[in-house]
CSV table of C-alpha atoms in Angstrom, one decimal:
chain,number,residue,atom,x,y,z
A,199,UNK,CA,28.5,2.9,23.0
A,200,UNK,CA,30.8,3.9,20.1
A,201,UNK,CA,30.1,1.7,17.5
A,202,UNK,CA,27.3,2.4,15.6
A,203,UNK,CA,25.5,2.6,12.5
A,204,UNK,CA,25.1,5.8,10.6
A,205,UNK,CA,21.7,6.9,10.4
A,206,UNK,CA,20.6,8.8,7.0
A,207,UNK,CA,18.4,12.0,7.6
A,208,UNK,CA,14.7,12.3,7.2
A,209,UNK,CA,11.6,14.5,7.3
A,210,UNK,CA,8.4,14.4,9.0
A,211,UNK,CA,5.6,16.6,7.6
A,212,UNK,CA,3.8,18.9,10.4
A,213,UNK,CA,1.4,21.4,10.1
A,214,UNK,CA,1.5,21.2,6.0
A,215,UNK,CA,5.3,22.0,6.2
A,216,UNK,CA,8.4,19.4,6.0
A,217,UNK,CA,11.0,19.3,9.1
A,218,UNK,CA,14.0,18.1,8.3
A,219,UNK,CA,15.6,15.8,10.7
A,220,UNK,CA,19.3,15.4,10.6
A,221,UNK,CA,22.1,12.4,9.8
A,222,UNK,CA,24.0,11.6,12.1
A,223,UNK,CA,27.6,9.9,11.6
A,224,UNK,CA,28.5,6.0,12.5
A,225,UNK,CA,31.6,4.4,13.9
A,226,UNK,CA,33.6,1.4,13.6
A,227,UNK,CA,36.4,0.1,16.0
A,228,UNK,CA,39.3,-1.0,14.4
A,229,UNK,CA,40.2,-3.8,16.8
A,230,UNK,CA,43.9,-4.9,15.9
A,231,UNK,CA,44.5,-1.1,16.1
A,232,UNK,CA,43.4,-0.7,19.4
A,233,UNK,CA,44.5,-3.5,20.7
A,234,UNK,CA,48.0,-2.9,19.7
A,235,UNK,CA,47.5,0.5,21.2
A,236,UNK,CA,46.5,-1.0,24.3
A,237,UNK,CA,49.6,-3.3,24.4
A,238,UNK,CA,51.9,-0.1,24.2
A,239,UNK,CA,50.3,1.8,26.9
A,240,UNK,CA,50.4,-1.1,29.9
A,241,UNK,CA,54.0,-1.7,28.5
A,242,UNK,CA,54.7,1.7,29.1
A,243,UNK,CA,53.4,2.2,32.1
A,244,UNK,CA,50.5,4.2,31.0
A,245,UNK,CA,46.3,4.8,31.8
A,246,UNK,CA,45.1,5.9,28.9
A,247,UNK,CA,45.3,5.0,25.2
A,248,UNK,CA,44.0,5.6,21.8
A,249,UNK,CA,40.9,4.1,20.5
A,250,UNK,CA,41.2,3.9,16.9
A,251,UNK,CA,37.9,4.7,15.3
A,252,UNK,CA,36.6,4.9,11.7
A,253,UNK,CA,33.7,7.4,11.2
A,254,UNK,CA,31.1,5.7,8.6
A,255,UNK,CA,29.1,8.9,7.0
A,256,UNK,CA,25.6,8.5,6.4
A,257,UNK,CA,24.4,8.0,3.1
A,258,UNK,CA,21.6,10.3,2.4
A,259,UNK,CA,21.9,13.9,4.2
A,260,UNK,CA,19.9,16.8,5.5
A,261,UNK,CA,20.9,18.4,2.0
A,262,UNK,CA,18.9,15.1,0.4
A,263,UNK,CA,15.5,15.7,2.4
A,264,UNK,CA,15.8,19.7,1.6
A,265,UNK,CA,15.0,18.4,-2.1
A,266,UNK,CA,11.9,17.0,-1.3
A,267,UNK,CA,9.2,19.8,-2.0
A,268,UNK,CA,7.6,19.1,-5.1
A,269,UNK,CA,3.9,17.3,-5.1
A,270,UNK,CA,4.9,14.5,-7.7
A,271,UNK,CA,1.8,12.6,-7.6
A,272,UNK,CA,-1.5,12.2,-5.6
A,273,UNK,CA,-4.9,10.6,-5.3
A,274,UNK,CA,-7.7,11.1,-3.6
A,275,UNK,CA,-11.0,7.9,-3.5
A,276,UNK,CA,-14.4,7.8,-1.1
A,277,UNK,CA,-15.1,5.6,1.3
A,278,UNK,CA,-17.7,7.5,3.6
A,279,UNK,CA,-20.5,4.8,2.8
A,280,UNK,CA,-18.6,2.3,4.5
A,281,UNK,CA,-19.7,-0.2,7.3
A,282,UNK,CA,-17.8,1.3,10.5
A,283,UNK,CA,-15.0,-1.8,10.7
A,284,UNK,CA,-13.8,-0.8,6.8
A,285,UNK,CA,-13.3,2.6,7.6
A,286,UNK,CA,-11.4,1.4,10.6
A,287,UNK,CA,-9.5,-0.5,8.2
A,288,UNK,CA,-8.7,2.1,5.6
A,289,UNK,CA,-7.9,4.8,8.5
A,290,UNK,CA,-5.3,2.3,10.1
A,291,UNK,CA,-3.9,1.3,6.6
A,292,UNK,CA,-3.5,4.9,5.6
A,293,UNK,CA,-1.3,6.0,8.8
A,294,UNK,CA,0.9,3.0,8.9
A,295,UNK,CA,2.1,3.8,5.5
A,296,UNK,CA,2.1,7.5,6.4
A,297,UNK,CA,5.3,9.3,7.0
A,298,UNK,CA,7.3,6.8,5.0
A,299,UNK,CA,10.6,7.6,3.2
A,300,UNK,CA,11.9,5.7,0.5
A,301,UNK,CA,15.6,6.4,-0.6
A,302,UNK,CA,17.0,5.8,-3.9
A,303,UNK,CA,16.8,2.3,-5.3
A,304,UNK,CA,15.1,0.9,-2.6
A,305,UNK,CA,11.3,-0.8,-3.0
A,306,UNK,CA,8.3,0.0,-0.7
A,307,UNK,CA,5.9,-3.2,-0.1
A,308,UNK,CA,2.6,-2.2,0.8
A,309,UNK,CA,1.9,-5.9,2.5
A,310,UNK,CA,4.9,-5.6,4.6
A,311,UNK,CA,4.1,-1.7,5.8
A,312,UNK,CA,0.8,-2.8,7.1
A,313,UNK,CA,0.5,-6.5,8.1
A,314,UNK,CA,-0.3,-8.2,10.1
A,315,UNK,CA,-3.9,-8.0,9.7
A,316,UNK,CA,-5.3,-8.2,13.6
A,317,UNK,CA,-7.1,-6.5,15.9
A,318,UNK,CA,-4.1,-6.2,18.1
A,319,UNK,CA,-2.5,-4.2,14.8
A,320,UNK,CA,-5.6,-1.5,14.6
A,321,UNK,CA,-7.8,-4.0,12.5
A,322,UNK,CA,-11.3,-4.4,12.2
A,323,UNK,CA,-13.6,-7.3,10.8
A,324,UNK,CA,-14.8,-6.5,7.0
A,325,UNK,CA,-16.1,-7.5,3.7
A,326,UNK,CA,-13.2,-8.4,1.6
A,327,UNK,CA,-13.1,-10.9,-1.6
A,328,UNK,CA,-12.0,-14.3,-1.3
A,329,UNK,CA,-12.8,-16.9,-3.9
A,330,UNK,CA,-15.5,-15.0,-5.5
A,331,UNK,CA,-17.1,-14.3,-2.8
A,332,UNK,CA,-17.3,-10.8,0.2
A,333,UNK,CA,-16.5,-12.7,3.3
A,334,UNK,CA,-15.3,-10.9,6.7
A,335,UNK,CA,-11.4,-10.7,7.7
A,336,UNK,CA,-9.7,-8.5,9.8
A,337,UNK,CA,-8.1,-6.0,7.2
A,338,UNK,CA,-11.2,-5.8,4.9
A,339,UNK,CA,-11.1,-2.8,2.9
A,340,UNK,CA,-7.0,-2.7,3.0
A,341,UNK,CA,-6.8,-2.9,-0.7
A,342,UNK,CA,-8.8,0.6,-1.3
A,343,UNK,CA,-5.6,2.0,0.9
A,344,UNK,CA,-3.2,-0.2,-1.9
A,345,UNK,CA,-5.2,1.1,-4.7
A,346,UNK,CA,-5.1,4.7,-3.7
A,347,UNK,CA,-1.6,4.8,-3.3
A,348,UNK,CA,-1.0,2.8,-6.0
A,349,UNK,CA,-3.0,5.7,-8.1
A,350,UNK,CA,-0.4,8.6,-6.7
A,351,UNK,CA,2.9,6.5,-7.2
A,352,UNK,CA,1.9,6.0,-11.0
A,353,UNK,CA,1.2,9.4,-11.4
A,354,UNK,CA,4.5,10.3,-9.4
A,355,UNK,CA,6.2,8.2,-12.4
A,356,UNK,CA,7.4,5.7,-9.6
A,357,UNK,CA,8.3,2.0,-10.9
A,358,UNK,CA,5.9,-0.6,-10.5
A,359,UNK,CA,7.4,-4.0,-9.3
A,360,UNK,CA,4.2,-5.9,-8.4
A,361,UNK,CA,0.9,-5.0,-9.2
A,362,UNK,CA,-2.6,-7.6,-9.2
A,363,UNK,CA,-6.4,-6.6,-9.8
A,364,UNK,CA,-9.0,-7.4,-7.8
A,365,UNK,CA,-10.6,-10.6,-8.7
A,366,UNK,CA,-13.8,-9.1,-9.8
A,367,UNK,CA,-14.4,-5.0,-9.9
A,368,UNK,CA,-14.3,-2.6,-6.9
A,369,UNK,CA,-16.3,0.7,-6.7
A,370,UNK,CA,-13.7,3.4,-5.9
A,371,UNK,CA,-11.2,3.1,-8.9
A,372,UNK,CA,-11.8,3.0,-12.1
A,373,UNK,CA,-11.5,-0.4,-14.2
A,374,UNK,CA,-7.5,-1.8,-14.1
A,375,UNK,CA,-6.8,1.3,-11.8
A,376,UNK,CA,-7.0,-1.5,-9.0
A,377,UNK,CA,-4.1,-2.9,-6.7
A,378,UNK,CA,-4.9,-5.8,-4.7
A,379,UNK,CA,-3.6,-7.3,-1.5
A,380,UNK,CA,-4.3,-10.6,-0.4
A,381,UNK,CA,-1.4,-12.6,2.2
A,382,UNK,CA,1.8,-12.8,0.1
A,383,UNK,CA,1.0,-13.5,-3.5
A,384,UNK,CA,-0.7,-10.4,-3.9
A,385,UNK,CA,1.1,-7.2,-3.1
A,386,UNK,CA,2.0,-3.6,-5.0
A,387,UNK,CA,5.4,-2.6,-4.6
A,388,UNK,CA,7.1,-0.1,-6.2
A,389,UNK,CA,10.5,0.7,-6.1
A,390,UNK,CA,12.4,4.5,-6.4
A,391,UNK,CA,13.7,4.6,-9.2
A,392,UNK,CA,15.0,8.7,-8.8
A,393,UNK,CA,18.2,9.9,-7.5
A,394,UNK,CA,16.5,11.5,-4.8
A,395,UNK,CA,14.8,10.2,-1.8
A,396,UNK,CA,10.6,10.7,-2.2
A,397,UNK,CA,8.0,11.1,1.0
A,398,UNK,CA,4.7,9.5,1.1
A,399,UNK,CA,1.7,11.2,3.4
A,400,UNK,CA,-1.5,9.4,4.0
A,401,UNK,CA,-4.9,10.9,5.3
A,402,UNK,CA,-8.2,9.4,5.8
A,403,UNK,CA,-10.9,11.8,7.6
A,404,UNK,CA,-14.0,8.8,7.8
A,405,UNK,CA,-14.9,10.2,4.0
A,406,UNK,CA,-12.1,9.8,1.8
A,407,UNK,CA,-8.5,8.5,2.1
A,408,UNK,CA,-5.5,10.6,-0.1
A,409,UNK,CA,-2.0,9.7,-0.7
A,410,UNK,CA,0.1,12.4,-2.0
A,411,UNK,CA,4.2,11.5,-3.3
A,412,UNK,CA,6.2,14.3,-2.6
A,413,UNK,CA,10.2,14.3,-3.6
A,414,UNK,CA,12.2,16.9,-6.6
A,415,UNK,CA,10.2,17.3,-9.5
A,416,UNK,CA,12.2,16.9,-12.9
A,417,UNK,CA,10.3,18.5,-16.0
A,418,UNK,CA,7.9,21.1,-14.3
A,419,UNK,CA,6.5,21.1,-18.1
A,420,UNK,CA,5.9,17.2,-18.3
A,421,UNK,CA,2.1,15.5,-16.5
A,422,UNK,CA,0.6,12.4,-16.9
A,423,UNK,CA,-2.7,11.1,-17.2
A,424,UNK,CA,-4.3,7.8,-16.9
A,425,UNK,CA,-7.2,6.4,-18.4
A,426,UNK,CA,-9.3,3.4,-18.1
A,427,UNK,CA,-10.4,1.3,-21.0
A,428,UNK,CA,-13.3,-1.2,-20.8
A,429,UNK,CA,-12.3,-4.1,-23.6
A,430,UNK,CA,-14.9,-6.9,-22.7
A,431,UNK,CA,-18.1,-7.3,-20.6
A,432,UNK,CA,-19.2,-10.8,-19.4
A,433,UNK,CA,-22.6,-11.2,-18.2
A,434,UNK,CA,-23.4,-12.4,-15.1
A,435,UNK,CA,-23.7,-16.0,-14.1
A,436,UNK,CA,-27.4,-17.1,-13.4
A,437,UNK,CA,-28.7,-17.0,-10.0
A,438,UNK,CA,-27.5,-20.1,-7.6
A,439,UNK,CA,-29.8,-20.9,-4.5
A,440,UNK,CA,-28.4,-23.3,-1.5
A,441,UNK,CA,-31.1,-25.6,0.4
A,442,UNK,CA,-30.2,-24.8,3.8
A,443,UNK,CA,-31.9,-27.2,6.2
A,444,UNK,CA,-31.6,-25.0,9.2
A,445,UNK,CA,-33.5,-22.4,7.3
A,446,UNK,CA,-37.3,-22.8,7.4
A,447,UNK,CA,-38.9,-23.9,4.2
A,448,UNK,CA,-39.6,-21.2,1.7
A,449,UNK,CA,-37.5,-18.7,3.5
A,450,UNK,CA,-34.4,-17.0,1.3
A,451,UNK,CA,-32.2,-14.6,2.0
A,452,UNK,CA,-29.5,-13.6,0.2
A,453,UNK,CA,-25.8,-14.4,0.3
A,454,UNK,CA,-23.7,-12.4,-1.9
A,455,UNK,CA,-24.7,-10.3,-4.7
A,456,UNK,CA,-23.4,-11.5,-8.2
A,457,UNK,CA,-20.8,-9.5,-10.5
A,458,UNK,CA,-20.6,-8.9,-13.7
A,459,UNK,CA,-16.8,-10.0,-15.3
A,460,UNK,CA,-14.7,-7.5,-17.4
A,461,UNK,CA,-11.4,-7.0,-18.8
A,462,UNK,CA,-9.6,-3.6,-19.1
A,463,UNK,CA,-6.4,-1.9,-19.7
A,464,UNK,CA,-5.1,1.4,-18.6
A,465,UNK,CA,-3.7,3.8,-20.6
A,466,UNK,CA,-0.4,6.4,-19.8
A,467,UNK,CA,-0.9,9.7,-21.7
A,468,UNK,CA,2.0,11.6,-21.4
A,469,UNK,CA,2.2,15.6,-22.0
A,470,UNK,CA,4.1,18.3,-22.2
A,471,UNK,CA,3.2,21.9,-22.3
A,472,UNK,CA,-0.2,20.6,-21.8
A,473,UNK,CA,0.3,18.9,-25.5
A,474,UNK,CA,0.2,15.3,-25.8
A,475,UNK,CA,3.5,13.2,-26.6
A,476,UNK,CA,2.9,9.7,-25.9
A,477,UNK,CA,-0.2,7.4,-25.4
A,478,UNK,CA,0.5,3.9,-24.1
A,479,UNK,CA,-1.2,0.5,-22.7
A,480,UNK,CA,0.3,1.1,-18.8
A,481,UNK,CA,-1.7,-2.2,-18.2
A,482,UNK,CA,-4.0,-4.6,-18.9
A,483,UNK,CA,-6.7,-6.5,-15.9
A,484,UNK,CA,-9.3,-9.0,-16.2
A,485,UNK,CA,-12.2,-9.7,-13.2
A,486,UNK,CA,-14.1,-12.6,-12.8
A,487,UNK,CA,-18.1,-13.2,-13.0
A,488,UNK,CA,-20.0,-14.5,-10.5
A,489,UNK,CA,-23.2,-15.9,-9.7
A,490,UNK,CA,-26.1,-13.7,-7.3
A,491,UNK,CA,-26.2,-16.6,-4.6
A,492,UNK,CA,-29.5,-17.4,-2.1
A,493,UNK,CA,-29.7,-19.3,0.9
A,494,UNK,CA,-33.1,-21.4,0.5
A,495,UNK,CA,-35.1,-22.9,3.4
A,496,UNK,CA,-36.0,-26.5,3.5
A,497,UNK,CA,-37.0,-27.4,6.9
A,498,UNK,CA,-40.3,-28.5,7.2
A,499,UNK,CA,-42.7,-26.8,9.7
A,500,UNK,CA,-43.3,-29.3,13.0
A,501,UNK,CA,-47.0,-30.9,13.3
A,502,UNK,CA,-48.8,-29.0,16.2
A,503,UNK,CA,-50.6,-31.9,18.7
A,504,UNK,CA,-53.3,-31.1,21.2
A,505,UNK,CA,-52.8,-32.8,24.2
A,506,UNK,CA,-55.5,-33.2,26.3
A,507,UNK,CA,-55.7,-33.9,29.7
């Protein structure tokens, strides 16, 4: 019951204000120490002896969370037009990365925050990409919560560790503002790089889904911008059609819509004062083409016999 692990403080947002919640101290036990205090007091005839304990302070205190106040970045996308299981998906996403506190030098993963991806973890079936193609998975829609966040922690000035587009263009962002997830080779992390801890809060109402980055703001004079960059457009692939022979002859429907393939970059404008300093390539993303796709009938109609009795 005495040795423990010291516990840094933290801060949960309620009600549009932050409550701070305090440290509180660890403890080692020095064994040798006690022991040899324990030896003393049965040779001496005693009941009681000394335990001898080493307080372990925490690292990050309820003078730490008082700093976090300032909005350093947010970001706001739409996803009202949704099927119902993505906005399931993006509502789940957003409250399992709500809340969280990153301390100094260490690195958020989004993957890690809100897998697995099951309906026993809060997830619906939904269109995601796979291959080229919008196929269902539990999760669908996970990466517009990625993407959003990954809007507010640039503009926060946050460090990027991992970051992937989509392989071809989503709706919500623009072009190279994208972060993808997909299993474990796809993930946005970023890590904080500040000397104070930040606090990320995540909302989604069934319309839109905002992540703001809250922490201690260092130049009240300096913002950022970001701004999207379309560098090359490639046509769409021409249509593809699939004989299906379970489909009646000259039926078609369609399978997946095609896209067209472009490459991008992002750009960081810095200012200060509202006067621009600096204007750099943040970075750069290229999306695939793809083909519109049709399912094509070829089962042939069955001969109709009279039989007559």
């Amino acid at each position: 019951k005495i040795v423990s692990e010291p516990r840094n403080a933290s801060v949960k947002r309620k009600a549009g204000k932050f409550v701070v919640i305090k440290e509180k101290t660890g403890y080692t036990l020095n064994m040798n120490e006690t022991f040899a205090n324990f030896k003393k007091a049965v040779e001496a005839g005693k009941h009681q002896f000394e335990l001898d304990v080493v307080k372990k302070k925490a690292k990050y205190t309820s003078k730490d969370m008082a700093e976090i106040k300032d909005v350093l970045g947010t970001y706001t996308t739409e996803y009202g037009g949704s099927p119902y299981g993505r906005k399931v998906n993006v509502a789940n996403g957003a409250s399992k990365i709500n809340g969280s506190i990153v301390y100094p030098g260490e690195t958020l993963s989004v993957y890690k925050t809100v897998s697995p991806f099951t309906k026993e973890n809060g997830y619906a079936l939904a269109g995601s990409y796979e291959n080229g193609q919008t196929v269902q998975t539990y999760g669908g829609g996970i990466c517009q919560v990625s993407t959003t966040l990954y809007n507010a922690v640039i503009r926060a000035e946050l460090k990027i560790v991992e970051r992937f587009p989509h392989s071809m263009t989503v709706h919500y962002v623009p072009r190279s503002a994208d972060a993808a997830i997909a299993g474990t080779h796809k993930d946005m992390k970023f890590k904080n790089t500040f000397d104070t801890p930040i606090y990320i809060e995540g909302k989604a109402n069934g319309s839109t889904i905002t992540f703001t980055v809250y922490g201690k703001k260092k130049d009240p004079k300096r913002t950022v911008e970001f701004l999207s960059e379309t560098t090359q457009v490639k046509e769409k692939l021409l249509k593809v059609q699939l004989a299906i022979i379970t489909l009646a002859e000259g039926q078609k429907v369609l399978e997946s819509y095609g896209h067209t393939g472009y490459s991008a970059r992002l750009w960081k404008i810095v200012k200060i004062n509202g006067k621009q300093v600096s204007k750099k390539v943040f970075n750069t993303s290229t999306y695939m083409s793809t083909p519109t796709v049709y399912r094509v009938g070829t089962k042939k109609a069955e001969d109709k016999k009279t039989i007559k009795g």
